Amino acid sequence: MQYDVVVIGSGPGGYVAAIRCGQLGLKTAIIEKYNTLGGTCLNVGCIPSKALLDSSEHYHNASKHFPEHGINLSNLKVDLKQMIKRKNGVVEQTTGGITFLMKKNKVTTYQGIGSFVDKNTIKITKEDGAAEEITTKHVIIATGSKPASLPFLKIDKKRIITSTEALNLTEVPKKLILIGGGVIGLELGSVYARLGAKVTVIEYLDSIIPTMDKGLGKELQKSLKGLGFEFLLSHKVTGASVKGKTVTVTAEDAKGAPVSVEGDYCLVAVGRTAYSEGLNLEAIGITLEERGKKIPVNEHLETPVAGIYAIGDVIKGAMLAHKAEEEGVYVAEQIAGQKPHINYNLIPGVVYTWPEVASVGATEEQLKTDGRKYKSGSFPFKASGRARASMDTEGFIKVLADADTDEILGVHMIGPRVADIIAEAVVAMEYRASAEDIARICHAHPTFTESLKEAALAATANRAIHI
Ligand code: FAD
């Protein structure tokens, strides 16, 4: 079979690239080694984690907040089996949707491991060893990532687990030890904390969600403490062992003193590593970057081999589904001869805890390091009528704008539904809006989004109305 484009990997990078190629009239194939399409994101990432976050949040609200709303329930209990079953249903529906989209866009799907024979020939090897070869003018590598670990930690997938197993537990942990205070760990830790687990986070750095604006990490930590989280920051994990149903994690505190924590499960969430095993990149002369084992690409996302592109988690940059999707569209349009563009400064980052956390653009720490003069305006959700009505008063929105031009440089938020509100900040920044622009746009009342307008008002001559 001769194709214009062969995409290897069907995560949000790969399947979106394939759809866009199909839309552009390119004869396209996609290869996926698993039985279902959708990659990490749809099968064991974004979608199942959000399904469990929503279910657990319902339980948490019913048990902790309903009485204050005047709703009294009796015999409230968690049916984890049903929760996981519903999650699996959501995953099935969503991955099935991708199969439909492949057909709709005339993309041929191959199941098996894709590997290079040469730059125009791809071998597809099925689980039973049967293989076939297809030829193509262009290849898009979208093979994603896998959970990272620590060299001395053995992940047994039963008691010492990764996010993949954490999405399929058969019981709520009594005490969950979380190694790593990043996004994935805190989201999954929240799920089980809401369902009754005691969660202890062991983090090497001195703050959680360390890549985001510092103010957000502090506020989230406060909120998660309220949920019963315990934090051991500036602690270096040195080992973990399992005896029966007990996991013991050892660490050193900032002064080097030994610390030991016991639990019934330990979730290792120390990031993800680019995945390119099995591609046989040697056959086409691609050498991985030393740092992070990423596939090297130029500004057009083309590897050192002409006609071979790479996108998503397997290349440099944020390991996020929407970043992978943007790159999928970019490469498809590039191949079709268009002149696409991605603004990497405006890729939002979101943490789906409750309160949610969302961020775009420069942090205060970055602006200080760069010596850029800026203004800052904040608005707390406790001053929002909408937030008080729904009892979601934790958090704030902060707008950072250039001190002279008023151009918005960064927007950082923690609070209710900020995962959605951040889109307004992204649009504004894409059009290089000033804080004054947002401050002068009419926002519906009462909504959570008014808090962004208020923060923008605060950033322009400190003129927020409701505080
Ligand atoms: P992937 O989604 O990893 O897909 C790669 C695919 O390639 C896989 O299906 C793999 O089987 C296949 N493959 C690999 N090698 C071969 C081969 N040789 N032949 C054939 N197929 C191959 N991101 C967000 O933006 N928002 C979130 O809320 C979010 N939540 C997350 C929650 C969890 C628990 C996890 C683990 C991740 C989360 N992420 C989230 C990250 C997100 O899942 C990834 O950034 C995204 O999936 C990357 O997309 P990708 O297309 O690069 O690769």
Coordinates of C-alpha atoms and ligand atoms in Angstrom, one line a residue:
M1 CA 0.0 0.0 0.0
Q2 CA 1.3 3.5 -0.9
Y3 CA 0.3 6.4 1.4
D4 CA 1.0 10.1 1.5
V5 CA 1.3 10.0 5.2
V6 CA 1.7 7.3 7.8
V7 CA 1.1 8.3 11.4
I8 CA 2.7 6.0 14.1
G9 CA 0.8 6.2 17.4
S10 CA -2.9 7.2 17.9
G11 CA -2.8 9.5 20.9
P12 CA -4.1 13.1 20.7
G13 CA -1.1 14.0 18.6
G14 CA -1.4 11.1 16.2
Y15 CA -5.1 10.8 15.7
V16 CA -5.6 14.6 15.3
A17 CA -2.7 14.6 12.7
A18 CA -4.4 11.8 10.8
I19 CA -7.8 13.5 10.8
R20 CA -6.3 16.8 9.5
C21 CA -4.3 14.9 6.9
G22 CA -7.6 13.2 5.8
Q23 CA -9.4 16.5 5.7
L24 CA -6.6 17.9 3.5
G25 CA -7.1 15.1 1.0
L26 CA -3.9 13.2 1.8
K27 CA -4.0 9.4 1.6
T28 CA -3.4 8.6 5.3
A29 CA -2.8 5.5 7.5
I30 CA -2.5 5.4 11.3
I31 CA -0.7 2.6 13.2
E32 CA -1.5 1.8 16.8
K33 CA 0.0 -1.0 18.9
Y34 CA -2.9 -1.3 21.3
N35 CA -6.4 -2.6 20.4
T36 CA -8.0 0.8 21.0
L37 CA -7.2 4.2 19.5
G38 CA -6.6 7.3 21.6
G39 CA -3.3 6.7 23.2
T40 CA -2.4 7.6 26.8
C41 CA -4.8 10.5 26.9
L42 CA -8.0 8.6 26.1
N43 CA -7.2 5.2 27.6
V44 CA -5.1 5.8 30.7
G45 CA -4.7 9.6 31.0
C46 CA -6.8 12.7 30.6
I47 CA -10.2 11.1 30.1
P48 CA -10.3 8.3 32.7
S49 CA -8.6 10.5 35.3
K50 CA -11.3 13.2 34.8
A51 CA -14.0 10.6 34.9
L52 CA -12.8 9.5 38.4
L53 CA -12.2 13.1 39.5
D54 CA -15.8 13.9 38.7
S55 CA -17.2 10.8 40.4
S56 CA -15.1 11.3 43.5
E57 CA -16.0 15.0 43.6
H58 CA -19.7 14.1 43.6
Y59 CA -19.1 11.8 46.6
H60 CA -17.1 14.4 48.4
N61 CA -19.8 17.1 47.9
A62 CA -22.5 14.7 48.9
S63 CA -20.7 13.8 52.1
K64 CA -19.2 17.1 53.1
H65 CA -21.2 19.9 51.5
F66 CA -24.7 18.7 50.9
P67 CA -25.9 19.2 54.6
E68 CA -25.0 22.9 54.3
H69 CA -27.1 23.1 51.2
G70 CA -30.0 21.6 53.2
I71 CA -29.7 18.2 51.6
N72 CA -29.4 15.2 54.0
L73 CA -28.6 11.8 52.7
S74 CA -28.3 8.6 54.7
N75 CA -26.3 5.5 53.9
L76 CA -24.0 7.3 51.5
K77 CA -21.2 5.0 50.5
V78 CA -18.7 4.5 47.8
D79 CA -19.1 1.8 45.2
L80 CA -15.6 1.9 43.7
K81 CA -16.4 -1.0 41.3
Q82 CA -19.2 1.0 39.8
M83 CA -17.1 4.1 39.7
I84 CA -14.4 2.3 37.7
K85 CA -17.0 0.7 35.5
R86 CA -18.5 4.1 34.6
K87 CA -15.0 5.4 33.9
N88 CA -14.3 2.4 31.6
G89 CA -17.6 3.2 29.8
V90 CA -16.5 6.8 29.2
V91 CA -13.2 5.5 27.9
E92 CA -14.9 3.0 25.6
Q93 CA -17.2 5.6 24.2
T94 CA -14.4 8.1 23.6
T95 CA -12.0 5.7 22.0
G96 CA -14.9 4.3 19.9
G97 CA -15.4 7.8 18.7
I98 CA -11.9 8.0 17.4
T99 CA -12.5 4.8 15.4
F100 CA -15.5 6.5 13.9
L101 CA -13.5 9.6 13.1
M102 CA -10.8 7.6 11.3
K103 CA -13.5 6.0 9.0
K104 CA -15.2 9.4 8.5
N105 CA -11.9 11.0 7.3
K106 CA -10.9 7.9 5.2
V107 CA -7.9 7.1 7.4
T108 CA -6.8 3.5 7.2
T109 CA -6.1 2.0 10.7
Y110 CA -3.5 -0.7 11.3
Q111 CA -3.1 -2.5 14.6
G112 CA 0.4 -3.5 15.5
I113 CA 3.8 -2.1 16.3
G114 CA 5.1 0.3 13.6
S115 CA 8.8 0.3 12.8
F116 CA 11.0 1.8 10.2
V117 CA 12.5 -0.5 7.5
D118 CA 13.7 2.7 5.7
K119 CA 12.4 6.2 5.5
N120 CA 9.6 5.3 3.2
T121 CA 8.8 1.8 4.4
I122 CA 7.0 1.0 7.6
K123 CA 6.6 -2.5 9.0
I124 CA 3.6 -3.3 11.1
T125 CA 4.1 -6.3 13.4
K126 CA 1.1 -7.8 15.1
E127 CA 1.1 -9.5 18.5
D128 CA 1.2 -13.0 16.9
G129 CA 4.3 -12.0 15.0
A130 CA 2.6 -11.6 11.6
A131 CA 4.0 -8.6 9.7
E132 CA 3.2 -6.5 6.7
E133 CA 4.9 -3.5 5.1
I134 CA 3.4 -0.3 3.8
T135 CA 5.1 2.6 1.9
T136 CA 4.7 6.3 2.4
K137 CA 6.0 9.7 1.3
H138 CA 5.8 11.2 4.9
V139 CA 5.8 9.8 8.4
I140 CA 4.5 11.4 11.6
I141 CA 5.9 9.8 14.7
A142 CA 3.5 10.3 17.6
T143 CA 4.5 7.5 20.0
G144 CA 4.0 9.5 23.2
S145 CA 5.4 8.7 26.6
K146 CA 5.3 6.3 29.5
P147 CA 5.4 6.8 33.2
A148 CA 8.9 7.6 34.5
S149 CA 10.3 6.0 37.6
L150 CA 13.2 6.3 40.0
P151 CA 16.2 4.1 39.2
F152 CA 16.1 2.3 42.6
L153 CA 12.3 1.9 42.8
K154 CA 10.7 -1.3 41.5
I155 CA 7.2 -0.7 40.4
D156 CA 5.3 -4.0 41.1
K157 CA 2.0 -2.6 39.7
K158 CA 0.2 -4.0 42.8
R159 CA 1.3 -2.0 45.8
I160 CA 3.9 0.3 44.2
I161 CA 2.0 1.6 41.2
T162 CA 1.9 4.2 38.4
S163 CA -1.0 6.3 37.2
T164 CA -2.2 3.5 35.0
E165 CA -2.8 1.1 37.9
A166 CA -4.2 4.0 40.0
L167 CA -7.0 4.3 37.5
N168 CA -8.1 0.7 38.2
L169 CA -7.8 0.0 41.9
T170 CA -10.2 -2.4 43.4
E171 CA -10.2 -0.8 46.8
V172 CA -9.8 2.7 48.2
P173 CA -6.4 2.9 49.8
K174 CA -6.4 3.5 53.5
K175 CA -3.1 5.3 53.2
L176 CA -1.7 6.3 49.9
I177 CA 1.9 7.5 49.6
L178 CA 2.4 9.8 46.6
I179 CA 5.9 10.2 45.3
G180 CA 5.9 13.5 43.4
G181 CA 3.8 16.6 43.9
G182 CA 3.1 17.2 40.2
V183 CA -0.2 17.4 38.2
I184 CA -0.9 13.7 37.6
G185 CA -0.1 12.6 41.2
L186 CA -2.1 15.4 42.8
E187 CA -5.1 14.7 40.6
L188 CA -5.2 11.0 41.4
G189 CA -4.3 11.7 45.0
S190 CA -7.4 13.9 45.1
V191 CA -9.6 11.2 43.8
Y192 CA -8.7 8.8 46.6
A193 CA -8.5 11.5 49.3
R194 CA -12.1 12.4 48.5
L195 CA -13.0 8.7 48.8
G196 CA -11.5 8.5 52.2
A197 CA -7.8 7.7 51.7
K198 CA -5.1 9.5 53.8
V199 CA -2.6 10.9 51.3
T200 CA 1.0 11.7 52.0
V201 CA 2.9 13.5 49.3
I202 CA 6.7 13.2 49.2
E203 CA 8.2 15.8 47.0
Y204 CA 11.9 16.5 46.2
L205 CA 11.4 20.3 45.6
D206 CA 10.1 22.8 48.1
S207 CA 6.7 23.3 46.5
I208 CA 4.0 21.3 44.7
I209 CA 3.2 21.9 40.9
P210 CA 6.7 23.6 40.8
T211 CA 6.6 24.7 37.2
M212 CA 3.5 26.9 37.7
D213 CA 3.4 30.3 39.4
K214 CA 4.5 29.9 43.0
G215 CA 1.3 31.5 44.4
L216 CA -0.8 28.7 42.8
G217 CA 1.2 25.9 44.5
K218 CA 0.9 27.6 47.9
E219 CA -2.9 28.0 47.6
L220 CA -3.4 24.5 46.2
Q221 CA -1.3 23.0 49.1
K222 CA -3.5 24.8 51.6
S223 CA -6.6 23.5 49.9
L224 CA -5.4 19.9 49.7
K225 CA -4.4 20.0 53.4
G226 CA -8.0 20.8 54.0
L227 CA -8.8 17.6 52.2
G228 CA -6.5 15.7 54.6
F229 CA -3.3 15.6 52.4
E230 CA 0.0 15.6 54.3
F231 CA 3.1 17.1 52.6
L232 CA 6.7 16.2 53.0
L233 CA 8.4 18.8 50.8
S234 CA 12.1 19.0 50.2
H235 CA 12.3 15.3 50.8
K236 CA 14.4 13.0 48.7
V237 CA 13.0 9.4 48.3
T238 CA 15.7 6.8 48.8
G239 CA 13.7 3.6 48.5
A240 CA 10.5 1.6 48.8
S241 CA 9.7 -1.9 49.9
V242 CA 6.6 -4.1 50.2
K243 CA 5.8 -6.5 52.9
G244 CA 2.3 -8.1 52.6
K245 CA -0.1 -5.3 52.2
T246 CA 2.3 -2.6 53.6
V247 CA 4.5 -0.4 51.5
T248 CA 7.3 1.4 53.3
V249 CA 8.9 4.4 51.6
T250 CA 12.1 5.8 52.9
A251 CA 13.3 9.4 52.3
E252 CA 15.7 12.0 53.6
D253 CA 14.6 15.4 54.7
A254 CA 16.3 18.7 53.7
K255 CA 18.9 18.1 56.4
G256 CA 19.6 14.5 55.3
A257 CA 17.8 13.0 58.3
P258 CA 16.0 9.7 57.4
V259 CA 12.2 9.6 57.3
S260 CA 10.0 6.6 56.7
V261 CA 6.4 6.5 55.7
E262 CA 4.0 3.5 55.7
G263 CA 0.9 3.0 53.6
D264 CA -1.0 0.3 51.7
Y265 CA -0.3 1.8 48.3
C266 CA 2.5 3.9 46.8
L267 CA 1.8 5.9 43.6
V268 CA 4.9 6.9 41.8
A269 CA 4.1 10.0 39.8
V270 CA 7.5 11.5 39.0
G271 CA 6.8 12.5 35.5
R272 CA 6.8 10.8 32.1
T273 CA 9.5 9.7 29.7
A274 CA 9.3 10.0 25.9
Y275 CA 8.6 6.6 24.3
S276 CA 10.2 5.5 21.0
E277 CA 11.1 1.9 21.7
G278 CA 10.4 -0.5 18.8
L279 CA 10.5 2.2 16.1
N280 CA 13.8 1.0 14.8
L281 CA 15.0 4.6 14.5
E282 CA 18.5 3.3 13.8
A283 CA 17.3 2.2 10.4
I284 CA 16.9 5.8 9.3
G285 CA 19.7 7.3 11.4
I286 CA 17.8 9.2 14.0
T287 CA 19.6 9.5 17.4
L288 CA 17.6 10.5 20.5
E289 CA 18.4 13.7 22.3
E290 CA 20.4 12.9 25.4
R291 CA 18.1 14.9 27.7
G292 CA 14.8 13.1 28.1
K293 CA 15.3 10.6 25.3
K294 CA 13.3 12.9 23.0
I295 CA 13.2 12.7 19.2
P296 CA 15.0 15.7 17.8
V297 CA 13.0 18.1 15.6
N298 CA 13.5 21.5 14.0
E299 CA 11.1 24.5 14.1
H300 CA 8.9 22.7 11.6
L301 CA 8.8 19.6 13.7
E302 CA 10.7 17.7 11.1
T303 CA 13.4 15.3 12.3
P304 CA 16.9 15.3 10.8
V305 CA 15.5 13.0 8.2
A306 CA 13.5 14.9 5.5
G307 CA 9.8 13.9 5.4
I308 CA 9.9 12.3 8.9
Y309 CA 8.1 14.4 11.5
A310 CA 7.6 13.9 15.2
I311 CA 5.0 15.5 17.5
G312 CA 3.6 15.3 21.1
D313 CA 5.1 13.8 24.2
V314 CA 7.9 12.2 22.2
I315 CA 9.5 15.6 21.4
K316 CA 10.5 18.6 23.4
G317 CA 8.0 20.8 25.2
A318 CA 5.1 20.4 27.5
M319 CA 3.7 16.9 27.8
L320 CA 0.1 17.9 27.3
A321 CA -2.6 16.5 25.1
H322 CA -3.6 19.9 23.6
K323 CA 0.1 20.7 22.8
A324 CA 0.2 17.3 20.9
E325 CA -3.0 18.1 19.1
E326 CA -1.8 21.5 17.9
E327 CA 1.4 19.9 16.7
G328 CA -0.6 17.2 14.8
V329 CA -2.6 19.9 12.9
Y330 CA 0.6 21.9 12.3
V331 CA 2.5 19.0 10.7
A332 CA -0.5 17.9 8.6
E333 CA -0.8 21.4 7.2
Q334 CA 2.9 21.7 6.8
I335 CA 2.9 18.5 4.7
A336 CA 0.0 19.9 2.6
G337 CA 2.1 23.0 1.8
Q338 CA 0.4 25.4 4.1
K339 CA 2.1 27.8 6.5
P340 CA 0.8 26.9 10.0
H341 CA 1.9 28.4 13.3
I342 CA 1.9 27.4 16.9
N343 CA 2.4 29.9 19.7
Y344 CA 4.2 27.8 22.3
N345 CA 4.0 30.7 24.9
L346 CA 0.3 30.4 25.0
I347 CA -0.3 26.7 25.7
P348 CA -2.3 26.7 28.9
G349 CA -1.5 24.3 31.8
V350 CA -4.3 23.0 34.0
V351 CA -4.6 20.9 37.1
Y352 CA -8.0 19.3 37.6
T353 CA -8.1 19.2 41.3
W354 CA -10.8 21.1 43.1
P355 CA -10.3 24.0 43.2
E356 CA -8.9 23.7 39.7
V357 CA -5.6 25.4 38.8
A358 CA -4.9 27.0 35.4
S359 CA -2.2 29.1 34.0
V360 CA -1.0 30.7 30.7
G361 CA 2.0 32.8 29.8
A362 CA 4.8 34.0 32.1
T363 CA 4.9 33.4 35.9
E364 CA 5.8 36.2 38.3
E365 CA 9.1 34.2 38.9
Q366 CA 9.9 34.2 35.2
L367 CA 9.2 38.0 34.9
K368 CA 11.4 38.7 37.8
T369 CA 14.2 36.6 36.4
D370 CA 13.9 38.3 33.0
G371 CA 13.9 41.7 34.8
R372 CA 10.7 42.7 33.0
K373 CA 8.7 45.5 34.7
Y374 CA 5.1 44.3 35.3
K375 CA 1.9 45.1 37.2
S376 CA -0.1 42.5 39.0
G377 CA -3.8 42.4 39.8
S378 CA -5.6 39.7 41.8
F379 CA -9.1 39.0 42.7
P380 CA -10.2 36.4 45.3
F381 CA -13.1 34.1 44.6
K382 CA -14.5 34.8 48.1
A383 CA -15.4 38.2 46.8
S384 CA -17.4 36.6 43.9
G385 CA -21.2 36.4 44.3
R386 CA -21.3 33.3 42.0
A387 CA -18.6 31.6 44.0
R388 CA -20.4 32.3 47.3
A389 CA -23.7 30.9 45.9
S390 CA -22.0 27.6 45.1
M391 CA -19.7 27.6 48.1
D392 CA -16.6 27.5 45.9
T393 CA -14.8 30.5 47.5
E394 CA -11.2 29.1 47.5
G395 CA -8.6 30.6 45.2
F396 CA -8.0 33.7 43.1
I397 CA -7.2 35.0 39.7
K398 CA -4.0 36.9 39.0
V399 CA -3.3 39.0 35.9
L400 CA 0.2 40.1 35.1
A401 CA 0.6 42.9 32.6
D402 CA 3.5 44.9 31.2
A403 CA 4.1 48.0 33.4
D404 CA 4.4 50.3 30.4
T405 CA 2.2 48.9 27.6
D406 CA -0.4 47.0 29.8
E407 CA -0.1 44.0 27.5
I408 CA -1.1 40.8 29.4
L409 CA 2.0 38.7 30.0
G410 CA 0.6 35.9 32.2
V411 CA -2.7 34.8 33.9
H412 CA -2.7 32.4 36.8
M413 CA -5.8 31.1 38.5
I414 CA -6.9 28.7 41.1
G415 CA -10.6 28.3 41.8
P416 CA -13.9 26.9 40.5
R417 CA -14.0 26.1 36.8
V418 CA -10.7 27.9 36.0
A419 CA -9.9 25.1 33.6
D420 CA -12.5 26.6 31.4
I421 CA -12.0 30.3 32.3
I422 CA -8.3 30.1 31.2
A423 CA -9.5 30.0 27.6
E424 CA -10.6 33.6 27.8
A425 CA -7.1 34.6 28.9
V426 CA -5.5 32.5 26.1
V427 CA -7.8 34.3 23.5
A428 CA -6.9 37.7 25.0
M429 CA -3.2 37.0 24.9
E430 CA -3.3 35.5 21.4
Y431 CA -4.7 38.9 20.3
R432 CA -2.1 40.6 22.5
A433 CA -4.8 42.3 24.6
S434 CA -4.1 44.7 27.4
A435 CA -5.4 44.1 30.9
E436 CA -7.6 47.2 30.2
D437 CA -9.2 45.3 27.3
I438 CA -10.4 42.5 29.5
A439 CA -11.4 45.0 32.2
R440 CA -13.7 46.8 29.7
I441 CA -15.4 43.7 28.3
C442 CA -18.8 43.0 29.7
H443 CA -18.9 39.7 31.6
A444 CA -22.2 38.0 32.5
H445 CA -23.3 38.3 36.1
P446 CA -23.2 36.2 38.2
T447 CA -20.4 34.0 36.7
F448 CA -17.0 32.8 37.8
T449 CA -15.5 34.6 34.8
E450 CA -16.3 38.0 36.3
S451 CA -13.3 37.3 38.6
L452 CA -11.0 37.5 35.5
K453 CA -12.5 41.0 34.7
E454 CA -12.0 42.0 38.3
A455 CA -8.4 40.8 38.3
A456 CA -7.8 42.8 35.1
L457 CA -9.4 45.8 36.7
A458 CA -7.1 45.3 39.7
A459 CA -4.1 45.2 37.3
T460 CA -5.1 48.5 35.7
A461 CA -4.8 51.2 38.4
N462 CA -6.1 49.0 41.2
R463 CA -9.8 49.6 40.3
A464 CA -11.5 46.2 41.0
I465 CA -15.1 46.9 41.9
H466 CA -16.1 44.2 44.3
I467 CA -13.1 44.3 46.7
Ligands
FAD1 P1 0.2 9.3 23.6 O1 -1.1 9.7 24.0 O2 1.1 8.7 24.6 O3 0.0 8.2 22.5 C1 1.0 7.5 21.9 C2 0.4 6.2 21.2 O4 1.4 5.6 20.4 C3 0.1 5.2 22.3 O5 -1.2 4.7 22.0 C4 1.1 4.0 22.0 O6 0.5 2.7 22.2 C5 1.4 4.2 20.5 N1 2.6 3.7 20.1 C6 3.9 3.8 20.7 N2 4.8 3.2 20.0 C7 4.2 2.7 18.9 C8 4.6 1.9 17.8 N3 5.9 1.7 17.6 N4 3.7 1.5 16.9 C9 2.4 1.8 17.1 N5 1.9 2.5 18.1 C10 2.8 2.9 19.0 N6 -2.7 16.0 29.3 C11 -3.6 17.1 29.2 O7 -3.4 17.9 28.4 N7 -4.6 17.2 30.1 C12 -4.9 16.3 31.1 O8 -5.8 16.4 31.8 C13 -4.0 15.2 31.2 N8 -4.2 14.2 32.1 C14 -3.4 13.2 32.2 C15 -3.6 12.2 33.2 C16 -2.8 11.1 33.3 C17 -3.1 10.1 34.4 C18 -1.7 10.9 32.4 C19 -0.9 9.7 32.4 C20 -1.5 11.9 31.4 C21 -2.3 13.0 31.3 N9 -2.1 14.0 30.3 C22 -2.9 15.1 30.3 C23 -0.9 13.9 29.4 C24 -1.5 13.4 28.0 O9 -2.1 12.1 28.2 C25 -0.3 13.3 27.0 O10 0.4 14.6 27.0 C26 -0.8 13.0 25.7 O11 -1.5 11.7 25.7 C27 0.3 12.9 24.7 O12 -0.2 12.6 23.4 P2 0.7 11.9 22.3 O13 -0.2 11.8 21.1 O14 2.0 12.5 22.2 O15 1.0 10.4 22.9

